[in-house]
Short mmCIF file of C-alpha atoms and ligand atoms in Angstrom, two decimals:
data_model
loop_
_atom_site.label_atom_id
_atom_site.label_comp_id
_atom_site.label_asym_id
_atom_site.label_seq_id
_atom_site.Cartn_x
_atom_site.Cartn_y
_atom_site.Cartn_z
CA MET A 1 0.01 0.02 -0.03
CA ALA A 2 1.32 3.46 -0.88
CA ALA A 3 2.10 5.70 2.07
CA ILE A 4 0.37 8.76 0.47
CA VAL A 5 -2.10 8.78 -2.37
CA VAL A 6 -3.23 12.12 -3.91
CA GLU A 7 -5.75 11.90 -6.68
CA GLU A 8 -6.97 14.86 -8.60
CA LEU A 9 -6.49 17.09 -5.56
CA THR A 10 -8.09 20.55 -6.01
CA ARG A 11 -8.30 23.40 -3.45
CA ASP A 12 -9.56 26.94 -4.03
CA TYR A 13 -9.22 30.01 -1.93
CA GLY A 14 -12.16 32.15 -3.22
CA PRO A 15 -11.35 32.81 -6.82
CA ILE A 16 -7.74 31.51 -6.46
CA ARG A 17 -7.16 27.88 -7.43
CA ALA A 18 -4.24 27.02 -5.19
CA VAL A 19 -4.10 23.33 -6.15
CA ASP A 20 -5.38 22.19 -9.45
CA HIS A 21 -6.02 18.41 -10.09
CA VAL A 22 -2.74 17.29 -8.64
CA SER A 23 -2.05 13.56 -8.40
CA PHE A 24 0.94 11.60 -6.93
CA THR A 25 1.78 8.67 -4.72
CA VAL A 26 4.52 8.24 -2.21
CA GLU A 27 5.85 4.75 -1.39
CA PRO A 28 6.67 3.62 2.08
CA GLY A 29 10.28 4.46 3.00
CA GLU A 30 10.49 7.00 0.22
CA VAL A 31 11.84 10.49 0.60
CA PHE A 32 9.63 12.65 -1.67
CA ALA A 33 10.34 16.33 -2.25
CA LEU A 34 7.63 18.94 -3.16
CA LEU A 35 9.40 21.73 -4.94
CA GLY A 36 8.08 24.87 -6.46
CA PRO A 37 8.33 28.63 -6.35
CA ASN A 38 6.30 30.81 -3.87
CA GLY A 39 2.65 30.31 -4.25
CA ALA A 40 2.91 27.08 -6.22
CA GLY A 41 0.58 25.21 -3.85
CA LYS A 42 3.03 23.16 -1.79
CA THR A 43 1.87 24.33 1.68
CA THR A 44 -1.80 23.93 0.77
CA THR A 45 -1.16 20.31 -0.56
CA VAL A 46 0.84 19.39 2.61
CA GLU A 47 -1.80 20.99 4.93
CA ILE A 48 -4.47 18.86 3.40
CA LEU A 49 -2.30 15.72 3.88
CA GLU A 50 -1.75 16.70 7.49
CA GLY A 51 -5.59 17.01 7.94
CA TYR A 52 -5.41 20.76 8.66
CA ARG A 53 -7.32 21.87 5.51
CA SER A 54 -10.05 20.11 3.55
CA PRO A 55 -9.82 19.59 -0.27
CA ASP A 56 -12.47 21.01 -2.60
CA GLY A 57 -12.05 18.16 -5.01
CA GLY A 58 -10.27 14.83 -5.43
CA ARG A 59 -9.06 12.36 -2.83
CA VAL A 60 -6.15 11.93 -0.44
CA SER A 61 -5.13 8.96 1.63
CA VAL A 62 -2.20 8.89 3.99
CA LEU A 63 -1.15 5.53 5.60
CA GLY A 64 -4.68 4.32 4.75
CA PHE A 65 -6.33 7.22 6.55
CA ASP A 66 -8.33 10.07 5.37
CA PRO A 67 -6.42 12.81 7.04
CA ALA A 68 -9.55 14.94 7.72
CA THR A 69 -11.27 12.19 9.67
CA GLY A 70 -8.31 10.13 10.85
CA GLY A 71 -8.31 11.68 14.25
CA ARG A 72 -5.92 10.56 17.03
CA ALA A 73 -5.18 7.15 15.42
CA TYR A 74 -3.85 9.00 12.38
CA ARG A 75 -1.96 11.68 14.37
CA GLU A 76 -0.11 8.85 16.29
CA ARG A 77 1.35 7.68 13.12
CA ILE A 78 2.61 10.92 11.65
CA GLY A 79 5.21 13.53 12.62
CA ILE A 80 5.08 17.10 11.53
CA VAL A 81 8.03 19.56 11.61
CA LEU A 82 6.90 22.98 10.80
CA GLN A 83 9.16 25.94 9.90
CA SER A 84 8.98 27.66 13.26
CA ALA A 85 7.29 25.87 16.05
CA GLY A 86 6.88 27.90 19.26
CA PHE A 87 8.52 26.51 22.35
CA GLU A 88 8.03 27.21 26.06
CA GLU A 89 11.40 28.88 26.52
CA GLU A 90 11.83 28.00 30.22
CA PHE A 91 11.77 24.25 29.69
CA THR A 92 14.87 22.32 28.95
CA VAL A 93 15.48 20.23 25.85
CA GLY A 94 15.22 17.03 27.65
CA GLU A 95 11.96 18.03 29.41
CA LEU A 96 10.30 19.02 26.15
CA ILE A 97 11.43 15.79 24.37
CA ARG A 98 10.11 13.76 27.23
CA MET A 99 6.83 15.59 27.37
CA GLN A 100 6.28 15.19 23.65
CA ALA A 101 7.15 11.54 23.64
CA ALA A 102 4.76 10.83 26.59
CA LEU A 103 1.93 11.75 24.35
CA TYR A 104 2.47 8.86 22.05
CA PRO A 105 1.75 5.07 22.70
CA ARG A 106 4.69 4.18 20.47
CA ARG A 107 7.64 6.40 21.05
CA HIS A 108 11.40 6.95 20.67
CA ASP A 109 13.52 6.71 23.73
CA PRO A 110 14.01 10.48 24.63
CA ASP A 111 17.75 10.09 25.23
CA GLU A 112 18.22 8.32 21.81
CA LEU A 113 16.14 11.01 20.18
CA ALA A 114 18.34 13.73 21.60
CA GLU A 115 21.36 11.87 20.42
CA LEU A 116 19.86 11.32 17.01
CA VAL A 117 19.36 14.98 16.35
CA GLY A 118 22.69 15.95 17.87
CA LEU A 119 21.33 17.51 21.13
CA ALA A 120 22.47 14.93 23.62
CA ASP A 121 24.82 17.48 25.27
CA ARG A 122 22.03 20.02 25.42
CA SER A 123 19.49 17.87 27.31
CA ARG A 124 19.69 20.19 30.47
CA THR A 125 19.75 23.42 28.38
CA ARG A 126 16.77 25.69 28.49
CA VAL A 127 15.21 26.43 25.21
CA LYS A 128 15.92 30.14 25.50
CA ALA A 129 19.62 29.37 25.39
CA LEU A 130 19.54 27.39 22.14
CA SER A 131 20.82 28.81 18.87
CA GLY A 132 18.62 28.92 15.78
CA GLY A 133 20.07 25.70 14.35
CA GLN A 134 19.69 23.90 17.74
CA ARG A 135 16.00 24.98 17.79
CA ARG A 136 15.40 23.44 14.45
CA ARG A 137 16.98 20.18 15.70
CA LEU A 138 14.66 20.33 18.68
CA ASP A 139 11.71 20.88 16.17
CA LEU A 140 12.85 17.67 14.41
CA ALA A 141 13.21 15.72 17.70
CA LEU A 142 9.68 16.74 18.70
CA GLY A 143 8.35 15.75 15.22
CA LEU A 144 10.04 12.33 15.66
CA ALA A 145 8.96 11.80 19.33
CA GLY A 146 6.05 9.45 18.46
CA ALA A 147 8.27 7.38 16.19
CA PRO A 148 6.21 8.27 13.13
CA ASP A 149 5.91 6.11 10.06
CA LEU A 150 5.54 9.28 8.07
CA LEU A 151 7.32 12.68 8.71
CA PHE A 152 6.24 15.90 7.14
CA LEU A 153 9.28 18.22 6.89
CA ASP A 154 8.51 21.82 5.94
CA GLU A 155 11.57 23.56 4.58
CA PRO A 156 13.80 21.77 7.09
CA THR A 157 17.01 23.73 6.56
CA THR A 158 15.74 27.24 5.66
CA GLY A 159 18.16 29.73 7.38
CA PHE A 160 20.77 27.17 8.15
CA ASP A 161 24.50 27.91 7.70
CA PRO A 162 26.18 25.36 5.43
CA ALA A 163 27.50 23.16 8.26
CA ALA A 164 24.11 22.98 9.90
CA ARG A 165 22.51 22.21 6.69
CA HIS A 166 24.84 19.21 6.07
CA HIS A 167 24.19 18.09 9.55
CA ALA A 168 20.46 18.14 8.89
CA TRP A 169 20.88 16.31 5.66
CA ASP A 170 22.90 13.53 7.38
CA LEU A 171 20.12 13.26 9.93
CA ILE A 172 17.36 13.00 7.26
CA GLU A 173 19.45 10.31 5.53
CA ARG A 174 19.71 8.35 8.86
CA LEU A 175 15.90 8.56 9.19
CA ARG A 176 15.45 7.29 5.77
CA ARG A 177 17.74 4.36 6.62
CA LEU A 178 15.53 3.72 9.56
CA GLY A 179 12.59 3.34 7.14
CA THR A 180 10.75 6.62 7.82
CA THR A 181 8.73 7.85 4.92
CA ILE A 182 9.44 11.60 4.53
CA LEU A 183 7.48 14.27 2.60
CA LEU A 184 9.67 17.27 2.28
CA THR A 185 9.02 20.76 0.99
CA THR A 186 11.89 22.82 0.01
CA HIS A 187 12.99 25.74 -2.09
CA TYR A 188 16.53 24.31 -2.31
CA ILE A 189 17.24 22.34 -5.44
CA GLU A 190 20.42 20.90 -4.00
CA GLU A 191 18.42 19.64 -1.04
CA ALA A 192 15.94 17.84 -3.15
CA GLN A 193 18.74 16.42 -5.26
CA ARG A 194 20.60 15.27 -2.32
CA LEU A 195 17.83 13.83 -0.25
CA ALA A 196 14.84 12.89 -2.40
CA ASP A 197 14.17 9.65 -4.12
CA ARG A 198 11.60 11.44 -6.18
CA VAL A 199 10.63 15.12 -6.78
CA ALA A 200 7.33 16.69 -7.71
CA VAL A 201 7.54 20.13 -9.13
CA LEU A 202 4.44 22.40 -8.59
CA ARG A 203 3.85 25.63 -10.49
CA ASP A 204 0.70 27.76 -10.17
CA GLY A 205 -1.20 24.72 -8.51
CA HIS A 206 -0.21 22.36 -11.31
CA LEU A 207 1.96 19.44 -11.11
CA VAL A 208 4.52 20.07 -13.87
CA ALA A 209 6.95 17.28 -13.33
CA LEU A 210 7.40 14.20 -11.28
CA GLY A 211 10.29 11.77 -11.22
CA ARG A 212 13.68 10.93 -9.92
CA PRO A 213 16.00 13.91 -9.89
CA SER A 214 17.99 12.36 -12.68
CA GLU A 215 14.86 11.75 -14.70
CA LEU A 216 13.68 15.40 -14.42
CA GLU A 217 16.96 16.55 -15.92
CA ALA A 218 16.43 14.31 -18.96
CA LEU A 219 12.66 15.05 -19.02
CA CYS A 220 13.27 18.69 -19.67
CA GLY A 221 15.34 17.90 -22.78
CA LEU A 222 18.09 20.34 -21.61
CA PRO A 223 21.41 20.37 -23.43
CA THR A 224 24.82 19.49 -22.03
CA ARG A 225 27.29 22.26 -22.17
CA ILE A 226 30.75 21.76 -23.67
CA THR A 227 33.12 24.48 -22.56
CA PHE A 228 36.78 25.30 -23.41
CA SER A 229 38.99 28.24 -24.20
CA LEU A 230 39.77 28.78 -27.80
CA PRO A 231 43.39 27.99 -28.31
CA PRO A 232 45.54 31.03 -29.26
CA THR A 233 46.42 29.58 -32.55
CA ALA A 234 42.88 28.98 -33.67
CA ALA A 235 39.93 31.15 -34.69
CA ALA A 236 36.29 30.43 -33.99
CA ALA A 237 35.75 30.00 -37.79
CA ASP A 238 38.29 27.04 -37.72
CA LEU A 239 36.24 24.98 -35.27
CA PRO A 240 34.73 21.82 -36.70
CA GLY A 241 31.05 21.35 -37.42
CA VAL A 242 29.05 20.19 -34.29
CA SER A 243 25.41 19.48 -33.77
CA GLY A 244 24.96 21.88 -30.87
CA SER A 245 24.79 25.72 -30.91
CA VAL A 246 28.12 27.47 -30.43
CA THR A 247 28.68 30.80 -28.71
CA LEU A 248 31.88 32.53 -28.08
CA ASP A 249 32.38 34.92 -25.08
CA ASP A 250 35.74 36.46 -25.09
CA ARG A 251 37.70 33.38 -25.95
CA THR A 252 35.49 30.96 -24.03
CA VAL A 253 33.59 28.61 -26.44
CA VAL A 254 30.31 27.21 -25.11
CA ILE A 255 28.61 24.53 -27.17
CA ARG A 256 25.01 23.53 -26.00
CA THR A 257 24.28 20.10 -27.44
CA HIS A 258 22.10 17.10 -27.17
CA GLN A 259 24.85 15.06 -28.65
CA ALA A 260 27.61 15.57 -26.23
CA LEU A 261 29.59 12.39 -27.12
CA ALA A 262 29.66 13.04 -30.89
CA ASP A 263 30.40 16.71 -30.59
CA THR A 264 33.18 16.07 -28.01
CA HIS A 265 34.61 13.50 -30.37
CA ALA A 266 34.50 16.00 -33.29
CA LEU A 267 36.31 18.69 -31.22
CA THR A 268 38.98 16.52 -29.80
CA GLY A 269 39.66 14.78 -33.12
CA TRP A 270 39.97 18.31 -34.64
CA ALA A 271 42.30 19.49 -31.87
CA ARG A 272 44.49 16.38 -32.01
CA ALA A 273 44.81 16.49 -35.79
CA ARG A 274 46.21 20.04 -35.30
CA GLY A 275 48.41 19.18 -32.37
CA ILE A 276 46.63 21.74 -30.12
CA ASP A 277 45.01 21.61 -26.77
CA LEU A 278 41.49 22.61 -25.78
CA PRO A 279 42.26 24.29 -22.44
CA GLY A 280 39.76 23.83 -19.68
CA LEU A 281 37.62 21.40 -21.69
CA THR A 282 34.59 20.64 -19.61
CA LEU A 283 31.37 18.76 -20.05
CA THR A 284 28.51 19.98 -17.84
CA PRO A 285 25.34 17.95 -17.96
CA PRO A 286 22.02 19.75 -17.09
CA THR A 287 21.44 19.96 -13.42
CA LEU A 288 18.22 19.57 -11.44
CA GLU A 289 18.38 23.36 -10.93
CA ASP A 290 18.37 23.89 -14.73
CA ALA A 291 15.46 21.49 -14.97
CA TYR A 292 13.63 23.34 -12.18
CA LEU A 293 14.18 26.72 -13.66
CA SER A 294 12.99 25.49 -17.04
CA LEU A 295 9.81 23.77 -15.52
CA THR A 296 8.86 26.71 -13.34
CA GLY A 297 9.66 29.32 -15.93
CA GLU A 298 11.87 31.21 -13.46
CA PRO A 299 14.62 33.38 -14.88
CA ALA A 300 17.93 31.54 -14.96
CA ASP A 301 21.34 33.05 -14.62
CA ASP A 302 22.36 31.10 -17.60
CA ASP A 303 20.16 30.72 -20.57
CA SER A 304 20.93 27.08 -21.09
P1 ATP B 401 5.50 29.33 -0.49
O1 ATP B 401 6.62 28.59 -1.09
O2 ATP B 401 5.44 30.73 -0.63
O3 ATP B 401 5.21 28.90 0.87
P2 ATP B 401 3.40 27.53 -1.58
O4 ATP B 401 3.91 26.69 -2.73
O5 ATP B 401 3.50 26.77 -0.26
O6 ATP B 401 4.20 28.89 -1.52
P3 ATP B 401 0.62 27.99 -1.02
O7 ATP B 401 0.92 28.60 0.32
O8 ATP B 401 -0.03 26.70 -0.92
O9 ATP B 401 1.92 27.97 -1.93
O10 ATP B 401 -0.29 29.00 -1.84
C1 ATP B 401 -0.84 28.67 -3.02
C2 ATP B 401 -1.71 29.87 -3.57
O11 ATP B 401 -2.93 29.91 -2.67
C3 ATP B 401 -1.10 31.21 -3.52
O12 ATP B 401 -1.59 31.92 -4.58
C4 ATP B 401 -1.53 31.83 -2.16
O13 ATP B 401 -1.65 33.25 -2.34
C5 ATP B 401 -2.93 31.17 -2.04
N1 ATP B 401 -3.28 31.01 -0.65
C6 ATP B 401 -2.65 30.29 0.34
N2 ATP B 401 -3.18 30.31 1.55
C7 ATP B 401 -4.25 31.15 1.34
C8 ATP B 401 -5.37 31.56 2.19
N3 ATP B 401 -5.35 31.20 3.54
N4 ATP B 401 -6.25 32.40 1.70
C9 ATP B 401 -6.19 32.83 0.46
N5 ATP B 401 -5.38 32.48 -0.41
C10 ATP B 401 -4.38 31.54 -0.01
#
């Protein structure tokens, strides 16, 4: 049985259609990322799955429950980590984790949980003395307190410094290895690429792409870039014929091609026949970021 089933989900806010006939499934143990620009419909979709909003059309099922009517039995199976949960500042980390865990019949051991999120040495620290990154770890610990089968993670690393982000990613990977299904919303392409088994891209309430990160890159039909510096002894007009489009910026040649192997072969054969080098020769396949920008119609730095 799929962990999450979303079929033709639709939700309106007055005249605004926030989610428009969106369908996807998430398998047990999968890390699934919802990506999309501001206003794409991610939060609305997740809030419906969490049972905090009702759909106007379509059907959702999470762990076999209808989230709107699943009640306590449903809540005991899921964990929710919001972007900024409020804490009681005077309590200690250990107290909050123990209180939260006590609410659930099936629960993680509080000490193990503190250890898991990297707060073992902060157990006796009051919340008011925690850094921003440590608070997010506490958010995560509280979301995991009931040993959930499914964790909703809303932009888990927004505002993190690079070290804290990598720490959070390691933690999410550990959770995946423990078999927790994770639905992640994020604005960070790198985060989705690093963590997600599959990615759904939303735009203006529509699902515009769904697949493994590597599939999305191919799906968009984006070209590979071949880059090198034009050798001093050669002119652009001397370059061999290639299938891709050639641009020259100063003396940097960029070829955007769907036949990277054949074009590279033509270029290197040409260079070797003339006994010259192609300095800085680099092949750059399209990235998930390129795919995302192409799917969401957002302006890219590079027009590839
Ligand atoms: P962000 O990345 O900015 O959080 P999002 O992808 O989560 O965006 P939603 O918050 O689901 O997008 O919003 C989808 C659309 O619905 C937007 O046009 C938004 O303005 C609108 N919307 C969301 N919540 C409400 C609300 N409570 N009342 C009216 N319109 C809303």
